[in-house]
Structures are given as C-alpha cells and as structure tokens.
PDB file of C-alpha atoms in Angstrom:
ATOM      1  CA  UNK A   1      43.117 -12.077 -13.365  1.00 54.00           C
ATOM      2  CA  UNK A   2      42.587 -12.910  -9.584  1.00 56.00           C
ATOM      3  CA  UNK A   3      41.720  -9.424  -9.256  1.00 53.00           C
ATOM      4  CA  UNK A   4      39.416  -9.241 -11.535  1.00 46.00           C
ATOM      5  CA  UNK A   5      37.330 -12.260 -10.856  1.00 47.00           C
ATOM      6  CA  UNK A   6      37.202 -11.242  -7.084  1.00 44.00           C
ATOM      7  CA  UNK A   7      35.774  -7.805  -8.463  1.00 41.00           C
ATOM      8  CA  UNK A   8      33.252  -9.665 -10.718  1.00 53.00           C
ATOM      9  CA  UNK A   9      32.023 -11.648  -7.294  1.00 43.00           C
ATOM     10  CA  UNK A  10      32.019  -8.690  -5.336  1.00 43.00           C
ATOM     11  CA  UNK A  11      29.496  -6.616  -8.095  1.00 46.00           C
ATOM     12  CA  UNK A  12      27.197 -10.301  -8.531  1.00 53.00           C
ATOM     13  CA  UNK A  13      26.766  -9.860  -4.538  1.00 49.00           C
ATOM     14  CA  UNK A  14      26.244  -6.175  -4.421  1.00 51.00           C
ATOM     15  CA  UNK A  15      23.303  -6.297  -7.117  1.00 52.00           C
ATOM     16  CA  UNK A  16      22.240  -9.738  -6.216  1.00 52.00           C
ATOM     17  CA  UNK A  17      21.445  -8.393  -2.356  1.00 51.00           C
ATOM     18  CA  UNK A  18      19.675  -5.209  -3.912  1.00 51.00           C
ATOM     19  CA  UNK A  19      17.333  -7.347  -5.757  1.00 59.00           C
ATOM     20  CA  UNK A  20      16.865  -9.748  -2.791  1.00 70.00           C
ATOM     21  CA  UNK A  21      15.602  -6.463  -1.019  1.00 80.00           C
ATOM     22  CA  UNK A  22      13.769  -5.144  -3.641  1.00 88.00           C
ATOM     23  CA  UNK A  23      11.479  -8.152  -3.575  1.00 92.00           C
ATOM     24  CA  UNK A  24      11.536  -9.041  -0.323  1.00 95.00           C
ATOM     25  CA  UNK A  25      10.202  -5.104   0.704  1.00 97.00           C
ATOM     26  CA  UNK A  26       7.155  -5.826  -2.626  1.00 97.00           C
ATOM     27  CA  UNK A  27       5.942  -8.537  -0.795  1.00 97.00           C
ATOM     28  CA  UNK A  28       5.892  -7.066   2.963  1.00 98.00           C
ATOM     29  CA  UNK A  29       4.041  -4.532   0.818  1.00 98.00           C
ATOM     30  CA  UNK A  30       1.344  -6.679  -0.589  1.00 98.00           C
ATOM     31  CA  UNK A  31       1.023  -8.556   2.766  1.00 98.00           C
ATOM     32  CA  UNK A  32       0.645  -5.314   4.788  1.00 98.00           C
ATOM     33  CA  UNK A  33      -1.863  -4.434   2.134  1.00 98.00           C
ATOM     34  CA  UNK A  34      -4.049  -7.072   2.225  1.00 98.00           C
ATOM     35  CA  UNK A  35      -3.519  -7.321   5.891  1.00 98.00           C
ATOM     36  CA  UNK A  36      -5.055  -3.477   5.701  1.00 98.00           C
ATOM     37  CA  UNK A  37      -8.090  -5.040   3.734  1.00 98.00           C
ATOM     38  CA  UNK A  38      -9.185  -8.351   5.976  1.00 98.00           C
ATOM     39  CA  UNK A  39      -8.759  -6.130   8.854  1.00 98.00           C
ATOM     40  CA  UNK A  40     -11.198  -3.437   7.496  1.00 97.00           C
ATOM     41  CA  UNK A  41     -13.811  -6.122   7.251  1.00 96.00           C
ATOM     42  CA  UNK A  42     -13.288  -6.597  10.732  1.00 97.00           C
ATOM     43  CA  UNK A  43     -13.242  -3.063  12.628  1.00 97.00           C
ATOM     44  CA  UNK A  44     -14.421  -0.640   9.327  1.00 96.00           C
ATOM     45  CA  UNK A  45     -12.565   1.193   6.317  1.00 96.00           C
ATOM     46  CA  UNK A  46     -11.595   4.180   7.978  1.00 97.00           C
ATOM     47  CA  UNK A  47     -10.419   2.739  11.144  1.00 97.00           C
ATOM     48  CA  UNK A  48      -8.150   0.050   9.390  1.00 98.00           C
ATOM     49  CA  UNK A  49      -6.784   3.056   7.669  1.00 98.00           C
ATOM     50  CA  UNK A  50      -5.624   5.122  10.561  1.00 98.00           C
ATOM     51  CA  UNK A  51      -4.214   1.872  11.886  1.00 98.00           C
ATOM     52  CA  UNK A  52      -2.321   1.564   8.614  1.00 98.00           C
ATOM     53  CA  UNK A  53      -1.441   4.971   8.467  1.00 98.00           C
ATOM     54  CA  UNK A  54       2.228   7.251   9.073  1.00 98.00           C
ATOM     55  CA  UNK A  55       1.775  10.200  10.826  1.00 97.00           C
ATOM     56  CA  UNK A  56       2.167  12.414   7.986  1.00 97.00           C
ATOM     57  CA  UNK A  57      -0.177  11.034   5.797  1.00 98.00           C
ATOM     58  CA  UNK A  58      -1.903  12.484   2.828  1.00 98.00           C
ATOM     59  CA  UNK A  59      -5.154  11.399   1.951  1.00 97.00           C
ATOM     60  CA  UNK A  60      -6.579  13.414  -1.437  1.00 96.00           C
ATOM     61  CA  UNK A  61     -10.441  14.161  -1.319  1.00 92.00           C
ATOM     62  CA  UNK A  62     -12.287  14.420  -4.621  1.00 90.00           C
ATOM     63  CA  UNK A  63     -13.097  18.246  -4.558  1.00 93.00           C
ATOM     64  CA  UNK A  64     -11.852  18.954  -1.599  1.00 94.00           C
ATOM     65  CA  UNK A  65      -7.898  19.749   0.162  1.00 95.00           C
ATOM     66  CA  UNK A  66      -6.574  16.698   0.665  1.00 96.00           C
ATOM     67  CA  UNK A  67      -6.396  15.606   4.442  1.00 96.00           C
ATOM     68  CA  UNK A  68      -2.946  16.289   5.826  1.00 97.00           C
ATOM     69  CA  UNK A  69      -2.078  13.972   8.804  1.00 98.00           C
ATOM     70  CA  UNK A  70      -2.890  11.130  10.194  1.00 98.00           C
ATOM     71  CA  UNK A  71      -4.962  13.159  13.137  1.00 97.00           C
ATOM     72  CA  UNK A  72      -7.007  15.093  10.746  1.00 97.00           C
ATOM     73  CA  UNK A  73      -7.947  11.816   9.441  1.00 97.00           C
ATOM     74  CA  UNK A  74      -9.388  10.667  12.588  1.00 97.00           C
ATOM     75  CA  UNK A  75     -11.199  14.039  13.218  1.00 97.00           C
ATOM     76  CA  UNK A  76     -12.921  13.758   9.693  1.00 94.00           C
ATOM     77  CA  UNK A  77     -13.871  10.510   9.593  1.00 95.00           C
ATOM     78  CA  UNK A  78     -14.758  10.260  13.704  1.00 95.00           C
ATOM     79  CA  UNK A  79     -18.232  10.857  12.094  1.00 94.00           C
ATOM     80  CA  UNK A  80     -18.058   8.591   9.108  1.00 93.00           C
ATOM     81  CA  UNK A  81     -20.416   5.685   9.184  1.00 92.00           C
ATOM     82  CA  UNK A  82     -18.650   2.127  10.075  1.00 92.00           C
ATOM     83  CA  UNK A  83     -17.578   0.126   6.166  1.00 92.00           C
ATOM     84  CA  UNK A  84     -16.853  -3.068   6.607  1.00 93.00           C
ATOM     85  CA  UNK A  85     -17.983  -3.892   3.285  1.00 94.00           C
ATOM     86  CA  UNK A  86     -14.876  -2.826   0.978  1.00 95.00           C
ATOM     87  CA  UNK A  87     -12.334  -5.044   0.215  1.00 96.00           C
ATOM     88  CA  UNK A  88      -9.366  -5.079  -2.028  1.00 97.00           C
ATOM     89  CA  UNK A  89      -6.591  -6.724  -3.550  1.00 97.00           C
ATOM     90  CA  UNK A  90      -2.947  -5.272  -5.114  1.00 98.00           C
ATOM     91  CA  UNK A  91      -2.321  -6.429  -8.141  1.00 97.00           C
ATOM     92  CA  UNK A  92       0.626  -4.598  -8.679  1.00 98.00           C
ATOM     93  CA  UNK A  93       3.485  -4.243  -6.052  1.00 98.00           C
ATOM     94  CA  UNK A  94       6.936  -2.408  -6.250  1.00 97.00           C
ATOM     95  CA  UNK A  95       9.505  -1.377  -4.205  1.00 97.00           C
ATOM     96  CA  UNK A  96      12.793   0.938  -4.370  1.00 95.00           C
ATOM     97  CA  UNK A  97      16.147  -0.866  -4.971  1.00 92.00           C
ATOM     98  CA  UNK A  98      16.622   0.300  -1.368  1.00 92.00           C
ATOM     99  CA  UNK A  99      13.600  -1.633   0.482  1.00 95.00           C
ATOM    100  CA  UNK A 100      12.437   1.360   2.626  1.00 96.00           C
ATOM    101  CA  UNK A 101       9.296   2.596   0.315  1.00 98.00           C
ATOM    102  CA  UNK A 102       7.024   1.595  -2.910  1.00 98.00           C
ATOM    103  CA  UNK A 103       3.987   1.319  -3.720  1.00 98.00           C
ATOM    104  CA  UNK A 104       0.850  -0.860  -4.206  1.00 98.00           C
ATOM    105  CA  UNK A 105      -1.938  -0.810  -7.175  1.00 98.00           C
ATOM    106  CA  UNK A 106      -4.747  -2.659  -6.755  1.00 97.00           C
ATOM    107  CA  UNK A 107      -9.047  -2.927  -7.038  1.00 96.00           C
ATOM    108  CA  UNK A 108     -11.740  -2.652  -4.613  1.00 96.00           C
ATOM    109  CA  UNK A 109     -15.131  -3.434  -3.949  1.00 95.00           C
ATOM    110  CA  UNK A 110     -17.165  -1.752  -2.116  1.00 94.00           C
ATOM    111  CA  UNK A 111     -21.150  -3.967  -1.486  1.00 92.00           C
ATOM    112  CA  UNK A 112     -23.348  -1.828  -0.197  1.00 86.00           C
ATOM    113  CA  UNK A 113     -27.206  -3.087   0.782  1.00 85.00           C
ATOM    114  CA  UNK A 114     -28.247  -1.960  -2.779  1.00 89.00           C
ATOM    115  CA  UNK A 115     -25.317  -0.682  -4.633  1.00 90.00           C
ATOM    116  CA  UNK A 116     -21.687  -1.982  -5.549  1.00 93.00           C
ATOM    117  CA  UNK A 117     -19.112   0.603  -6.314  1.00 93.00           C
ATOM    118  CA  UNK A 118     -15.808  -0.219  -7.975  1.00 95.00           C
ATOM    119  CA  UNK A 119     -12.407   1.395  -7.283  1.00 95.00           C
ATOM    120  CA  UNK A 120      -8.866   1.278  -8.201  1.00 96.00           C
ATOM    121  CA  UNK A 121      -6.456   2.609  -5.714  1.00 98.00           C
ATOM    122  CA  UNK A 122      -2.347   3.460  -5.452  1.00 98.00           C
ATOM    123  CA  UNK A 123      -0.919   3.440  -2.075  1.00 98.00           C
ATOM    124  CA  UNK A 124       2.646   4.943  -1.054  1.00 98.00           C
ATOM    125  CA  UNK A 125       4.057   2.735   1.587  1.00 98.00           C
ATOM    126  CA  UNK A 126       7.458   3.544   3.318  1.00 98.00           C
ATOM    127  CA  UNK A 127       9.202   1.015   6.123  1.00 98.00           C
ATOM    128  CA  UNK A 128       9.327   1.946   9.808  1.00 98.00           C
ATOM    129  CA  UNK A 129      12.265   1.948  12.218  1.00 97.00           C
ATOM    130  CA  UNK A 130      10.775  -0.553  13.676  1.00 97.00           C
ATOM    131  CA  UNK A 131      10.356  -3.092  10.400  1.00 96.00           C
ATOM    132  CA  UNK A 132       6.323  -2.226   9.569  1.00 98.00           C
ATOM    133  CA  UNK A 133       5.012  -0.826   6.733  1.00 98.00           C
ATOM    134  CA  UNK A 134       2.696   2.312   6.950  1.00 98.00           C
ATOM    135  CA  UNK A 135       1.418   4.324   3.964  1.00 98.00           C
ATOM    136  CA  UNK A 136       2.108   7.913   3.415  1.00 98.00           C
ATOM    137  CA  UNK A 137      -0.194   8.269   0.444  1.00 98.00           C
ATOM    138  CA  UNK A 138      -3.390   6.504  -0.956  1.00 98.00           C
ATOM    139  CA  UNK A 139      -6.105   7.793  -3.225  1.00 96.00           C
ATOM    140  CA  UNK A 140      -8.609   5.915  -5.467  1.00 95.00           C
ATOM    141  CA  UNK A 141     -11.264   6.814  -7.943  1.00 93.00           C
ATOM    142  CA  UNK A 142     -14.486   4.915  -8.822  1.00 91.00           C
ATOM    143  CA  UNK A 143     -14.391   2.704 -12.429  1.00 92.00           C
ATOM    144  CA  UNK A 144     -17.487   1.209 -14.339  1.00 89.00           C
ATOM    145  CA  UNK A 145     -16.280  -2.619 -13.485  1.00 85.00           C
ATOM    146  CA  UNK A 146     -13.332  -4.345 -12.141  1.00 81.00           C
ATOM    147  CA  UNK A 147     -11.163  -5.546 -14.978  1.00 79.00           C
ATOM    148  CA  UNK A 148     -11.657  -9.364 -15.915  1.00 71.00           C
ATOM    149  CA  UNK A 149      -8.078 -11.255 -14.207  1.00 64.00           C
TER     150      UNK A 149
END
C-alpha cells in the first residue's frame, strides 16, 4: 500500500511538471510574439523579423519558393520598404509537453496611408540554448476582416 501511494505521488509530479512546462513555454511564446509586434512598430516588419528569426528559417512566399534562411531573408527584403504600420496579436498559443517548440495563431493589421489589409498568421517557434524563443516558420494570408473578439 506504501508502495503504491509513493508511485501515485511520483506519476501526480511527473505530469504535474509537464503541464507546468507546457504553459509556462505558451506564454514565453505569446510574450516573444507580441514582443516581435511592438518592436516592428519601432524599427519596421521585416527587420523585427530577422531579429526574431532562427537561422534556418522558412518563410513561404505566395507564388514564389519559399525563402530558406534567415540570410536570404535579409538579402530579399534589404530592398523592402520600412513597415512600421502592422501589428498583431496571438490569439492562440501552444506548446509541446516538452517546452522547447509550439506555435502561435494570431491577426494582423496592416494601415497603410489609404488602405488596411487584414491577415491571419501561424508562427513555429522553438526555444534556444540560451532560453529565447526564435521562430522557424511563419506564413500568413490576407482575410476580408478581422474576426469580431
């Protein structure tokens, strides 16, 4: 019986600390996410996304091969014009039981002088050795309106 309580206590831990993790990881998530967005109001879309960005990133274009790498990034959009118009928000985070990856869901806006475009996005985020998040994967796709929340 002693036995079997202790093996109870032990299992209660063991799932208890996965879960702790779990949504302890979806919120460093959502921060670094909306981190990502206030900071490309500051220095521009593109930038705050290489900033953001692992090494071996993939970045799907509409049309196009996807960019492969975070340098080929900065070589394509070195000519992009400076947005510091889009912002966004996740409104969906997850992470693995693990801690070390998930993703983010979310919707952006994007004010132009004339013109607002909205998005929805999904980002792929994985941990760093040394405790930041960086996304591996993001893509988005333009939608009529931003749903009512």
């Amino acid at each position: 019986m002693k036995n079997l309580f202790f093996l109870i206590l032990l299992l209660y831990t063991c799932g208890r600390t996965s879960i702790d993790r779990n949504a302890q990881a979806a919120q460093e998530i959502k921060s670094a996410d909306i981190a990502m967005s206030q900071l490309a109001t500051e220095i521009g879309f593109y930038k705050a996304l290489l900033t953001y960005a692992e090494d071996s990133v993939i970045l799907p274009i509409k049309g196009e091969l996807p960019l492969i790498g975070k340098s080929a990034a900065a070589l394509q959009w070195a000519v992009k014009p400076i947005i510091t118009g889009l912002t966004w928000e996740p409104v969906k985070v997850e992470a693995s039981a693990s801690g070390d990856m998930g993703y983010s869901f979310g919707f952006a806006t994007n004010k132009q002088q004339d013109t607002i475009i909205y998005t929805n996005y999904c980002t792929i985020w994985r941990k760093q050795k040394n405790g930041a998040w960086k996304f591996v994967y993001d893509a988005g796709n333009t939608v009529p309106s931003l749903p009512i929340r």
